[in-house]
Amino acid sequence: MNLVYSASAGTGKTYQVTQRYLDQILNEQIDPRDILLMTFTENAATELRTRISAYLHATLQLPEKANPERIRMVLTQIESAPITTIHGFCTTLLREHALDAGLSPSFSILAGEQQTEWLESIAHQQLIKQLEHDHLFAQFCEGRNLATVGTRGNSIPKTAISLIHQAGSLGIPLTDPNALLEPAIDPQNIDAFKDILEQFDHLPELTTAQTVIAQQLRELLEKSPNTETLIKKIDEIKFKPSRRVKEPAKTLANLIEESRTRIQYKIERPLALGFSRYLVAVYDQYNRLKSAQDLLDFDDLQYRAVDLIKNATHAISFNTIIIDEVQDTSRIQARLINALWKAPTQLIICGDPKQGIYSWRGADPSIMPNLQKSIIDQGGKLEHLQTSWRSKEALIEPINTIFSSILSNYNQEALKPNKAYAHAQEPHGIECLLPDSDSQPPTKKDRITQEMEALARRIQLLIHGTSDWQPNHRYQDSFQPTSEQNNYRYSDILILMRTNTELATLEQALRKEAIPYTLGGKSRGLFSTTPAHDLSLLLNTLCDPTDAFSLIGLLRSPWVGLSDQQIIRTLLPHEHSTAEQILHHFPDLESIIIQSRKHMATNLPSEIIREWIQHTHYDATLAALPQADQQIANIRKLIDWIREQERGMQTNTAKVARTLKKYVANPPQVSEALSTDPEQNAVTIMTIHSAKGLSKRVVCLPILSFQRPPDTDFAHLSESEKSPQLSIKIMSTDRSKISSPHHQQRRHEAQEVRNQESDHLFYVALTRARDLLILSSPVSTKPHANSWHSYIEPLLDQSIKIHRFSAIPHTTIDHTHLHATPSALKLFQATTAICPPKIQTQFKRTTATALTKKDSSDLPPQPNPSRSIQTTTRMGTCGHALLEEAAHHNWNINFPERISTLSHRYNLSSAEINYLSSTFSTTVEYMKIATQSAEQLLPEYPFLMQKGVHLIDGTIDLVVLTTEGIQLYDYKFSQATHSELQERYREQLHLYAEAIQRLFPTTPILSLNIIAISEKATQSVPIETDLII
């Protein structure tokens, strides 16, 4: 039977899903491989598989109650049963049916940081290209934010990336810019205005305001043959009927606004079409690069899986499909479910609409109700799970009261107290910390600081205070009386943050009270830590000799450990305009940095970092800092992250440094490492989104009073008749803002979803606690409308107990009662006493040029350059830099300006400048013709390739992507003959071709060419290799 579990928070949803699964495999004797159980996280899938296996193993010990042979067979089958995430199912399905899906079985997944980097890079490159070649797009961009990286604002590139993600969640492609953009609509006929005038005339009595409006409208209509003329005259005399006047004045005001919008949009739509072209170009280029490198992102997996299921030669079906957390599904995921759900397959869905909080990543709140209706229409059953197996009654009753007035139909799904917990009575289950009404600081920052300090004191009272500050019962295998044997610890406490905006203030307050904490979940923790900043300073200094800021930071960091006074005392008597001059004043550090820079050519970044840790005893320094155990764990996780980066074929130390610098400035959602504290006794800080599905004995929720952010998006994507439609706001040349006909409606719909999701987020936060919920707000009265503070205000000093900040005392901690856990220093001393095994280096890192360099004695002599300038290394380097820059700008470059700048950097002679001047324009024209069919130019393309015992590090001068395949070019400023160049560089270019073949496995290599640049001419020298198709 088809079944819906509508499961409120903490009501045993996972238990019900597990039992339903076990009933099918044991009682109905369905093969586990014929039951598809899908959920939304790897952790949830692992938990479900573990619970099922544990139950089977436990049942096996009771042969009188079960069939041992059946259980043993099921245990064998369960290992290959599809208990997985939706993405995991799609990946397995596509690999098993790769040929039918038109894919290579060895395709890889593009996700996380790599996907973000790709999209940002493509959006940035396409932005430059479109601004140069599309004047309407350039005009659309005037006055708008063009930043590609960062987390704030609604820039052009960030909006394009967001819309591409939305299209993926909807399962619809972005192809035709004109069809994608919302069409212009003619305004209503002028008869619509005449109808409104008739409504005025038919009123039995008009107010003064109505009389004035009717008279003005009558006069305007007499002078206007059509709507366009009417709107123009309305604007000329600034006729604005008030919506506060009785009808039909409001209808008239709406009609005027609608007509004006339609007329203006029809005129300005070509500007919006420029953005639509940019969006489609980014989307198209992103898909081309994925295809070339045999990659699929998560949206591709789902889209391809749906297509495969619908068109497969052999039906792909299951006896039963079970979907957990169905309220988090997107449109494309719903299509996947419906494609699999064909009679006689049973569908069982489980979820809670009140916990739908992921619309920002594509979840559609309408999907669960729609699936529920389909199941019931087909004779299925709806079962509400309401009895709480998580929380005390003292929490449940206030929570029900709060949400009965916020969420529609809540009373049908309200939580019910568990009779098994009836003994765990508390006078209050929820507290709220508020400032004294007469002592609120004037600034928001000070108010937040005051609130966080009060919360930190309250936490200490829970751990070390008297029984007055502790609940009567603590959860421990059901609820047991609080006592010395069942007392509260820091690890019992979870602090939930709506956003991470005030995280630094919270951390400072916790450190002030000496409260250990860790940042859990998908927070921005790891790249915001001290080790991340220190590693970034080190790598920046090594890779960029001109970066004085990073050098000063390195001097102040634990790597060197100089105080500001020492740095000033050393530098003040001297002139130091550059980073190199600063470094000269610290000779010991300078020698280490010079040595490390030499090692960058042969050693991996992680090896260099380990050398610095060993030389400077950096980890010992961390061991003496606050949160020492956590920070040591973080440095290890960061080194593991760097090692992961080193596996890429295009990774070198400079790229790792750039990536780390970007992540420190704009941290991605990567959690801190697990603490090395053996008892893990620390408060956990998480965002509410990350905490979904978790529970803790005590949950703290600060900053209840906040103002909901307005919608600042200038573009919205929706689905209309299975096609995407882009609604947009345009900034015209006179700086006025013009919207497409349905933009305001789409904006209102998006805002409604955000408001609903904010209420759901509050519900998720309040239902994480078992024993006690501690709320806090920086204001005592007049909270922002629709803030969470306003929701709880009617219950304050009733079912929610108030603690004023001033009434929360500091705690005197009795250290004799603290657990004797080893300190970080003792742990460090113990670990350093163990001699680690010697690392055996198996690979030798070298450059492609060094590996393929020919002995000059084996080659023909160079011709005597008596009549021409001898090409030098610095001139060749400068020429390469000029050509790289030209390729980045599609061969358009101001050569005199750039050669003037670069000649000083490379210290070129006048003869060398003249040589480059005489050859450059010819070379650029030659390359422009040679690459005219290119879809993308990739200058200075780096790679890292393993070949035997060698890790080959190289950079290809130019990679050209075309619709037919790939062309490779290598520039040589040389007077040598073609045959000499072919002999000298054949092996080097063969390595380039091999690296590109590994990077783009599905794209053929069309040609390998040396571009020979001499005074006589610029010519292409082909290199033959069996890798060319």
Short mmCIF file of C-alpha atoms in Angstrom, two decimals, residues 159-536:
data_model
loop_
_atom_site.label_atom_id
_atom_site.label_comp_id
_atom_site.label_asym_id
_atom_site.label_seq_id
_atom_site.Cartn_x
_atom_site.Cartn_y
_atom_site.Cartn_z
CA THR A 159 23.02 36.12 -10.14
CA ALA A 160 23.83 34.15 -13.29
CA ILE A 161 25.36 31.33 -11.22
CA SER A 162 22.32 31.29 -8.92
CA LEU A 163 19.94 31.10 -11.89
CA ILE A 164 21.94 28.19 -13.36
CA HIS A 165 21.54 26.32 -10.07
CA GLN A 166 17.81 27.12 -10.09
CA ALA A 167 17.47 25.80 -13.64
CA GLY A 168 19.21 22.59 -12.55
CA SER A 169 16.80 22.15 -9.63
CA LEU A 170 13.86 22.69 -11.97
CA GLY A 171 15.36 20.26 -14.48
CA ILE A 172 15.06 22.66 -17.41
CA PRO A 173 17.84 23.77 -19.82
CA LEU A 174 18.70 27.40 -20.64
CA THR A 175 19.10 27.59 -24.40
CA ASP A 176 17.38 30.37 -26.33
CA PRO A 177 18.00 33.82 -24.72
CA ASN A 178 14.97 35.39 -26.38
CA ALA A 179 12.58 32.57 -25.48
CA LEU A 180 14.01 32.50 -21.96
CA LEU A 181 13.38 36.18 -21.27
CA GLU A 182 9.84 37.14 -20.34
CA PRO A 183 8.14 38.56 -23.45
CA ALA A 184 6.82 42.08 -23.70
CA ILE A 185 3.05 42.42 -23.28
CA ASP A 186 0.98 45.20 -24.80
CA PRO A 187 -0.86 47.35 -22.28
CA GLN A 188 -4.60 46.94 -21.94
CA ASN A 189 -6.76 48.82 -24.40
CA ILE A 190 -7.80 52.32 -23.43
CA ASP A 191 -11.33 50.96 -22.99
CA ALA A 192 -10.15 49.53 -19.66
CA PHE A 193 -9.66 53.11 -18.39
CA LYS A 194 -13.02 54.15 -19.79
CA ASP A 195 -14.65 51.27 -17.89
CA ILE A 196 -13.17 52.60 -14.65
CA LEU A 197 -14.50 56.07 -15.43
CA GLU A 198 -17.96 54.53 -15.89
CA GLN A 199 -17.60 52.92 -12.45
CA PHE A 200 -17.01 56.38 -10.99
CA ASP A 201 -20.07 57.69 -12.83
CA HIS A 202 -22.28 54.93 -11.48
CA LEU A 203 -21.40 55.57 -7.85
CA PRO A 204 -24.43 56.98 -5.99
CA GLU A 205 -22.24 59.53 -4.24
CA LEU A 206 -18.59 60.53 -4.67
CA THR A 207 -16.21 61.75 -2.04
CA THR A 208 -14.20 64.89 -2.73
CA ALA A 209 -11.11 62.82 -3.59
CA GLN A 210 -13.10 60.54 -5.89
CA THR A 211 -14.60 63.56 -7.66
CA VAL A 212 -11.13 65.06 -8.33
CA ILE A 213 -9.74 61.75 -9.62
CA ALA A 214 -12.75 61.11 -11.89
CA GLN A 215 -12.57 64.63 -13.34
CA GLN A 216 -8.85 64.39 -14.09
CA LEU A 217 -9.27 60.96 -15.67
CA ARG A 218 -12.14 62.26 -17.85
CA GLU A 219 -9.99 65.15 -19.12
CA LEU A 220 -7.04 62.85 -19.84
CA LEU A 221 -9.16 60.37 -21.76
CA GLU A 222 -10.60 63.12 -23.96
CA LYS A 223 -7.03 63.94 -25.11
CA SER A 224 -5.73 60.36 -25.47
CA PRO A 225 -6.56 58.09 -28.44
CA ASN A 226 -4.67 55.11 -26.96
CA THR A 227 -3.13 53.79 -23.77
CA GLU A 228 0.41 54.84 -24.68
CA THR A 229 -0.64 58.47 -25.10
CA LEU A 230 -2.70 58.35 -21.93
CA ILE A 231 0.24 57.10 -19.80
CA LYS A 232 2.50 59.75 -21.30
CA LYS A 233 0.04 62.52 -20.36
CA ILE A 234 -0.48 61.01 -16.88
CA ASP A 235 3.29 61.20 -16.31
CA GLU A 236 3.47 64.76 -17.66
CA ILE A 237 0.97 66.09 -15.14
CA LYS A 238 2.11 63.63 -12.42
CA PHE A 239 -1.37 62.25 -11.95
CA LYS A 240 -1.17 59.73 -9.07
CA PRO A 241 -4.52 58.48 -7.74
CA SER A 242 -4.10 57.35 -4.14
CA ARG A 243 -4.72 53.70 -3.29
CA ARG A 244 -6.13 54.87 0.04
CA VAL A 245 -9.11 56.44 -1.71
CA LYS A 246 -12.21 54.21 -2.04
CA GLU A 247 -12.66 52.10 -5.13
CA PRO A 248 -12.37 52.30 -8.06
CA ALA A 249 -9.39 54.62 -7.34
CA LYS A 250 -7.19 51.70 -6.27
CA THR A 251 -8.07 49.73 -9.41
CA LEU A 252 -7.15 52.79 -11.48
CA ALA A 253 -3.79 53.17 -9.71
CA ASN A 254 -2.98 49.49 -10.34
CA LEU A 255 -3.96 49.76 -14.00
CA ILE A 256 -1.79 52.85 -14.49
CA GLU A 257 1.21 51.09 -12.91
CA GLU A 258 0.65 47.93 -14.95
CA SER A 259 0.34 49.88 -18.21
CA ARG A 260 3.41 51.99 -17.49
CA THR A 261 5.46 48.87 -16.69
CA ARG A 262 4.42 47.12 -19.89
CA ILE A 263 5.14 50.13 -22.08
CA GLN A 264 8.55 50.82 -20.53
CA TYR A 265 9.57 47.15 -20.57
CA LYS A 266 8.71 46.88 -24.26
CA ILE A 267 11.15 49.72 -24.93
CA GLU A 268 13.93 48.56 -22.61
CA ARG A 269 13.64 44.79 -23.15
CA PRO A 270 16.72 44.72 -25.47
CA LEU A 271 18.85 45.63 -22.43
CA ALA A 272 17.46 42.68 -20.48
CA LEU A 273 18.05 40.49 -23.49
CA GLY A 274 21.76 41.31 -23.12
CA PHE A 275 21.73 39.75 -19.66
CA SER A 276 19.77 36.76 -20.97
CA ARG A 277 22.45 36.22 -23.63
CA TYR A 278 25.13 36.38 -20.94
CA LEU A 279 23.28 33.87 -18.76
CA VAL A 280 22.87 31.40 -21.61
CA ALA A 281 26.52 31.85 -22.64
CA VAL A 282 27.74 31.01 -19.10
CA TYR A 283 25.37 28.03 -18.93
CA ASP A 284 26.48 26.79 -22.36
CA GLN A 285 30.19 27.16 -21.65
CA TYR A 286 29.80 25.42 -18.28
CA ASN A 287 28.12 22.44 -19.97
CA ARG A 288 30.72 22.31 -22.74
CA LEU A 289 33.58 22.16 -20.27
CA LYS A 290 31.83 19.46 -18.23
CA SER A 291 31.29 17.42 -21.37
CA ALA A 292 34.88 17.88 -22.52
CA GLN A 293 36.25 16.62 -19.20
CA ASP A 294 33.69 13.82 -18.74
CA LEU A 295 32.10 15.45 -15.68
CA LEU A 296 28.54 15.61 -14.34
CA ASP A 297 27.24 17.82 -11.55
CA PHE A 298 24.42 16.75 -9.21
CA ASP A 299 21.74 18.33 -11.40
CA ASP A 300 23.10 16.46 -14.44
CA LEU A 301 22.93 13.19 -12.51
CA GLN A 302 19.24 13.66 -11.77
CA TYR A 303 18.30 14.99 -15.22
CA ARG A 304 20.14 12.14 -16.99
CA ALA A 305 18.66 9.55 -14.62
CA VAL A 306 15.10 10.72 -15.34
CA ASP A 307 15.76 10.62 -19.06
CA LEU A 308 17.28 7.12 -18.78
CA ILE A 309 14.34 5.74 -16.75
CA LYS A 310 11.81 7.10 -19.23
CA ASN A 311 13.64 5.84 -22.33
CA ALA A 312 15.40 2.68 -21.08
CA THR A 313 15.13 -0.42 -23.27
CA HIS A 314 14.47 -2.52 -20.15
CA ALA A 315 12.21 -1.10 -17.46
CA ILE A 316 13.98 0.15 -14.33
CA SER A 317 11.66 -0.65 -11.45
CA PHE A 318 11.45 -1.65 -7.79
CA ASN A 319 8.88 -3.39 -5.66
CA THR A 320 8.89 -0.52 -3.14
CA ILE A 321 10.30 3.00 -3.10
CA ILE A 322 10.80 4.71 0.27
CA ILE A 323 11.70 8.42 0.29
CA ASP A 324 12.84 10.04 3.55
CA GLU A 325 12.80 13.83 4.14
CA VAL A 326 10.57 14.28 1.12
CA GLN A 327 9.83 17.91 2.05
CA ASP A 328 13.36 18.74 0.82
CA THR A 329 12.85 17.53 -2.76
CA SER A 330 13.33 19.69 -5.82
CA ARG A 331 11.30 19.64 -9.03
CA ILE A 332 13.79 17.43 -10.86
CA GLN A 333 13.86 15.03 -7.89
CA ALA A 334 10.06 14.88 -7.94
CA ARG A 335 10.22 13.98 -11.63
CA LEU A 336 12.66 11.20 -10.74
CA ILE A 337 10.26 9.82 -8.09
CA ASN A 338 7.30 9.95 -10.48
CA ALA A 339 9.33 8.27 -13.24
CA LEU A 340 10.09 5.35 -10.87
CA TRP A 341 6.61 5.18 -9.33
CA LYS A 342 4.65 3.08 -11.79
CA ALA A 343 2.15 0.37 -10.89
CA PRO A 344 2.60 -2.04 -9.17
CA THR A 345 5.44 -0.22 -7.35
CA GLN A 346 4.55 0.96 -3.84
CA LEU A 347 5.57 4.46 -2.80
CA ILE A 348 6.19 5.36 0.85
CA ILE A 349 7.14 8.96 1.62
CA CYS A 350 8.13 10.40 4.95
CA GLY A 351 8.62 14.04 5.84
CA ASP A 352 7.43 17.13 7.68
CA PRO A 353 6.30 20.22 5.73
CA LYS A 354 7.05 22.29 8.85
CA GLN A 355 10.73 21.47 8.44
CA GLY A 356 11.06 22.54 4.80
CA ILE A 357 14.02 24.95 4.99
CA TYR A 358 15.98 24.39 1.79
CA SER A 359 14.22 26.38 -0.95
CA TRP A 360 17.45 28.38 -1.37
CA ARG A 361 19.08 25.25 -2.78
CA GLY A 362 16.15 24.20 -4.97
CA ALA A 363 13.66 22.45 -2.66
CA ASP A 364 10.03 23.08 -3.65
CA PRO A 365 7.57 23.23 -0.70
CA SER A 366 4.66 22.19 -2.95
CA ILE A 367 6.10 18.76 -3.79
CA MET A 368 5.27 16.88 -0.58
CA PRO A 369 1.61 18.06 -0.56
CA ASN A 370 1.31 17.10 -4.24
CA LEU A 371 2.77 13.63 -3.69
CA GLN A 372 0.58 13.20 -0.61
CA LYS A 373 -2.53 14.05 -2.67
CA SER A 374 -1.52 11.61 -5.41
CA ILE A 375 -1.00 8.81 -2.89
CA ILE A 376 -4.35 9.40 -1.17
CA ASP A 377 -6.13 9.70 -4.54
CA GLN A 378 -4.79 6.23 -5.41
CA GLY A 379 -6.14 4.73 -2.20
CA GLY A 380 -3.05 5.24 -0.10
CA LYS A 381 -2.93 6.04 3.60
CA LEU A 382 -1.87 9.17 5.54
CA GLU A 383 -0.44 8.61 9.01
CA HIS A 384 0.45 11.51 11.33
CA LEU A 385 3.33 10.96 13.77
CA GLN A 386 2.84 13.40 16.66
CA THR A 387 4.03 11.81 19.92
CA SER A 388 7.40 13.29 20.82
CA TRP A 389 10.18 10.87 21.71
CA ARG A 390 12.59 13.78 22.14
CA SER A 391 11.34 16.53 24.41
CA LYS A 392 9.71 17.08 27.80
CA GLU A 393 6.16 18.34 28.11
CA ALA A 394 7.50 21.65 29.50
CA LEU A 395 8.98 22.33 26.03
CA ILE A 396 6.17 20.86 23.93
CA GLU A 397 3.31 22.97 25.28
CA PRO A 398 4.91 26.41 24.64
CA ILE A 399 6.13 25.26 21.21
CA ASN A 400 2.59 24.22 20.25
CA THR A 401 1.22 27.56 21.48
CA ILE A 402 3.77 29.53 19.46
CA PHE A 403 3.24 27.72 16.16
CA SER A 404 -0.52 27.31 16.35
CA SER A 405 -0.74 31.01 15.51
CA ILE A 406 2.07 30.99 12.93
CA LEU A 407 1.65 27.88 10.77
CA SER A 408 -1.58 27.00 9.03
CA ASN A 409 -3.16 23.66 9.98
CA TYR A 410 -0.60 23.27 12.77
CA ASN A 411 -3.13 21.91 15.23
CA GLN A 412 -3.58 18.82 13.04
CA GLU A 413 0.15 18.08 13.40
CA ALA A 414 0.87 19.51 16.87
CA LEU A 415 3.35 17.65 19.04
CA LYS A 416 1.93 15.45 21.78
CA PRO A 417 3.68 14.78 25.10
CA ASN A 418 5.01 11.27 25.57
CA LYS A 419 3.37 9.44 28.51
CA ALA A 420 6.65 7.66 29.15
CA TYR A 421 8.16 11.05 30.07
CA ALA A 422 5.30 12.14 32.35
CA HIS A 423 7.56 11.93 35.41
CA ALA A 424 9.99 14.53 34.01
CA GLN A 425 8.08 17.58 35.19
CA GLU A 426 9.67 21.03 35.07
CA PRO A 427 8.32 24.44 36.09
CA HIS A 428 9.70 25.81 32.79
CA GLY A 429 11.24 24.14 29.77
CA ILE A 430 12.04 27.36 27.92
CA GLU A 431 13.96 30.41 29.18
CA CYS A 432 14.56 33.73 27.52
CA LEU A 433 17.50 35.99 28.37
CA LEU A 434 16.64 39.68 27.94
CA PRO A 435 18.39 42.96 28.73
CA ASP A 436 17.15 45.20 31.50
CA SER A 437 14.79 47.69 29.93
CA ASP A 438 16.72 50.65 31.33
CA SER A 439 20.23 49.46 30.45
CA GLN A 440 20.30 48.71 26.73
CA PRO A 441 23.47 49.97 24.98
CA PRO A 442 22.85 52.45 22.17
CA THR A 443 24.63 50.55 19.38
CA LYS A 444 23.62 47.23 17.87
CA LYS A 445 27.15 45.86 18.25
CA ASP A 446 27.18 46.60 21.98
CA ARG A 447 23.72 45.09 22.44
CA ILE A 448 24.79 41.87 20.71
CA THR A 449 27.98 41.74 22.81
CA GLN A 450 25.95 42.19 25.99
CA GLU A 451 23.59 39.40 24.92
CA MET A 452 26.37 36.93 24.06
CA GLU A 453 28.14 37.57 27.36
CA ALA A 454 24.89 36.92 29.24
CA LEU A 455 24.42 33.67 27.30
CA ALA A 456 27.98 32.55 28.14
CA ARG A 457 27.35 33.21 31.85
CA ARG A 458 24.09 31.24 31.67
CA ILE A 459 25.95 28.28 30.16
CA GLN A 460 28.49 28.33 32.98
CA LEU A 461 25.66 28.37 35.52
CA LEU A 462 24.16 25.30 33.87
CA ILE A 463 27.46 23.43 34.23
CA HIS A 464 28.84 24.80 37.49
CA GLY A 465 25.94 26.62 39.14
CA THR A 466 23.50 25.52 41.78
CA SER A 467 20.47 23.33 41.13
CA ASP A 468 18.33 26.47 40.75
CA TRP A 469 19.99 26.98 37.35
CA GLN A 470 19.57 23.39 36.17
CA PRO A 471 16.55 21.37 35.01
CA ASN A 472 15.24 18.79 37.44
CA HIS A 473 15.70 15.98 34.92
CA ARG A 474 18.50 15.30 32.46
CA TYR A 475 18.06 12.97 29.50
CA GLN A 476 20.01 9.75 30.09
CA ASP A 477 18.27 6.66 28.73
CA SER A 478 14.96 8.45 29.18
CA PHE A 479 14.84 11.29 31.71
CA GLN A 480 16.61 10.80 35.06
CA PRO A 481 16.87 13.20 38.03
CA THR A 482 19.77 15.61 37.74
CA SER A 483 22.52 14.69 40.24
CA GLU A 484 26.29 14.56 40.60
CA GLN A 485 26.20 11.27 38.69
CA ASN A 486 23.87 12.69 36.06
CA ASN A 487 25.06 16.26 35.72
CA TYR A 488 25.38 18.63 32.77
CA ARG A 489 28.51 18.94 30.66
CA TYR A 490 29.56 21.35 27.92
CA SER A 491 28.99 18.63 25.32
CA ASP A 492 25.28 18.62 26.26
CA ILE A 493 24.90 22.12 24.81
CA LEU A 494 24.21 23.20 21.22
CA ILE A 495 24.18 26.87 20.23
CA LEU A 496 22.20 27.46 17.03
CA MET A 497 22.84 30.48 14.84
CA ARG A 498 20.40 31.71 12.20
CA THR A 499 23.39 33.12 10.30
CA ASN A 500 27.10 33.36 11.08
CA THR A 501 27.09 37.17 11.09
CA GLU A 502 27.60 37.46 14.86
CA LEU A 503 29.68 34.29 15.26
CA ALA A 504 32.87 36.18 16.18
CA THR A 505 31.05 38.02 18.99
CA LEU A 506 29.73 34.73 20.36
CA GLU A 507 33.17 33.10 20.24
CA GLN A 508 34.70 36.04 22.06
CA ALA A 509 32.10 35.78 24.84
CA LEU A 510 32.69 32.03 25.22
CA ARG A 511 36.46 32.51 25.40
CA LYS A 512 35.97 35.22 28.01
CA GLU A 513 34.15 32.69 30.20
CA ALA A 514 36.69 29.92 29.39
CA ILE A 515 33.99 27.77 27.76
CA PRO A 516 35.37 25.17 25.31
CA TYR A 517 33.53 25.09 21.99
CA THR A 518 33.71 23.67 18.51
CA LEU A 519 32.14 24.74 15.24
CA GLY A 520 30.11 21.85 13.90
CA GLY A 521 28.12 21.03 10.79
CA LYS A 522 28.53 22.79 7.45
CA SER A 523 29.62 26.04 9.03
CA ARG A 524 32.29 28.35 7.70
CA GLY A 525 34.54 27.20 10.53
CA LEU A 526 37.67 25.63 9.05
CA PHE A 527 38.83 28.51 6.86
CA SER A 528 38.07 31.08 9.56
CA THR A 529 40.45 29.50 12.07
CA THR A 530 43.90 30.69 13.17
CA PRO A 531 45.73 27.85 11.35
CA ALA A 532 43.96 28.68 8.08
CA HIS A 533 45.01 32.34 8.31
CA ASP A 534 48.58 31.34 9.24
CA LEU A 535 48.90 28.84 6.38
CA SER A 536 47.58 31.45 3.96
#
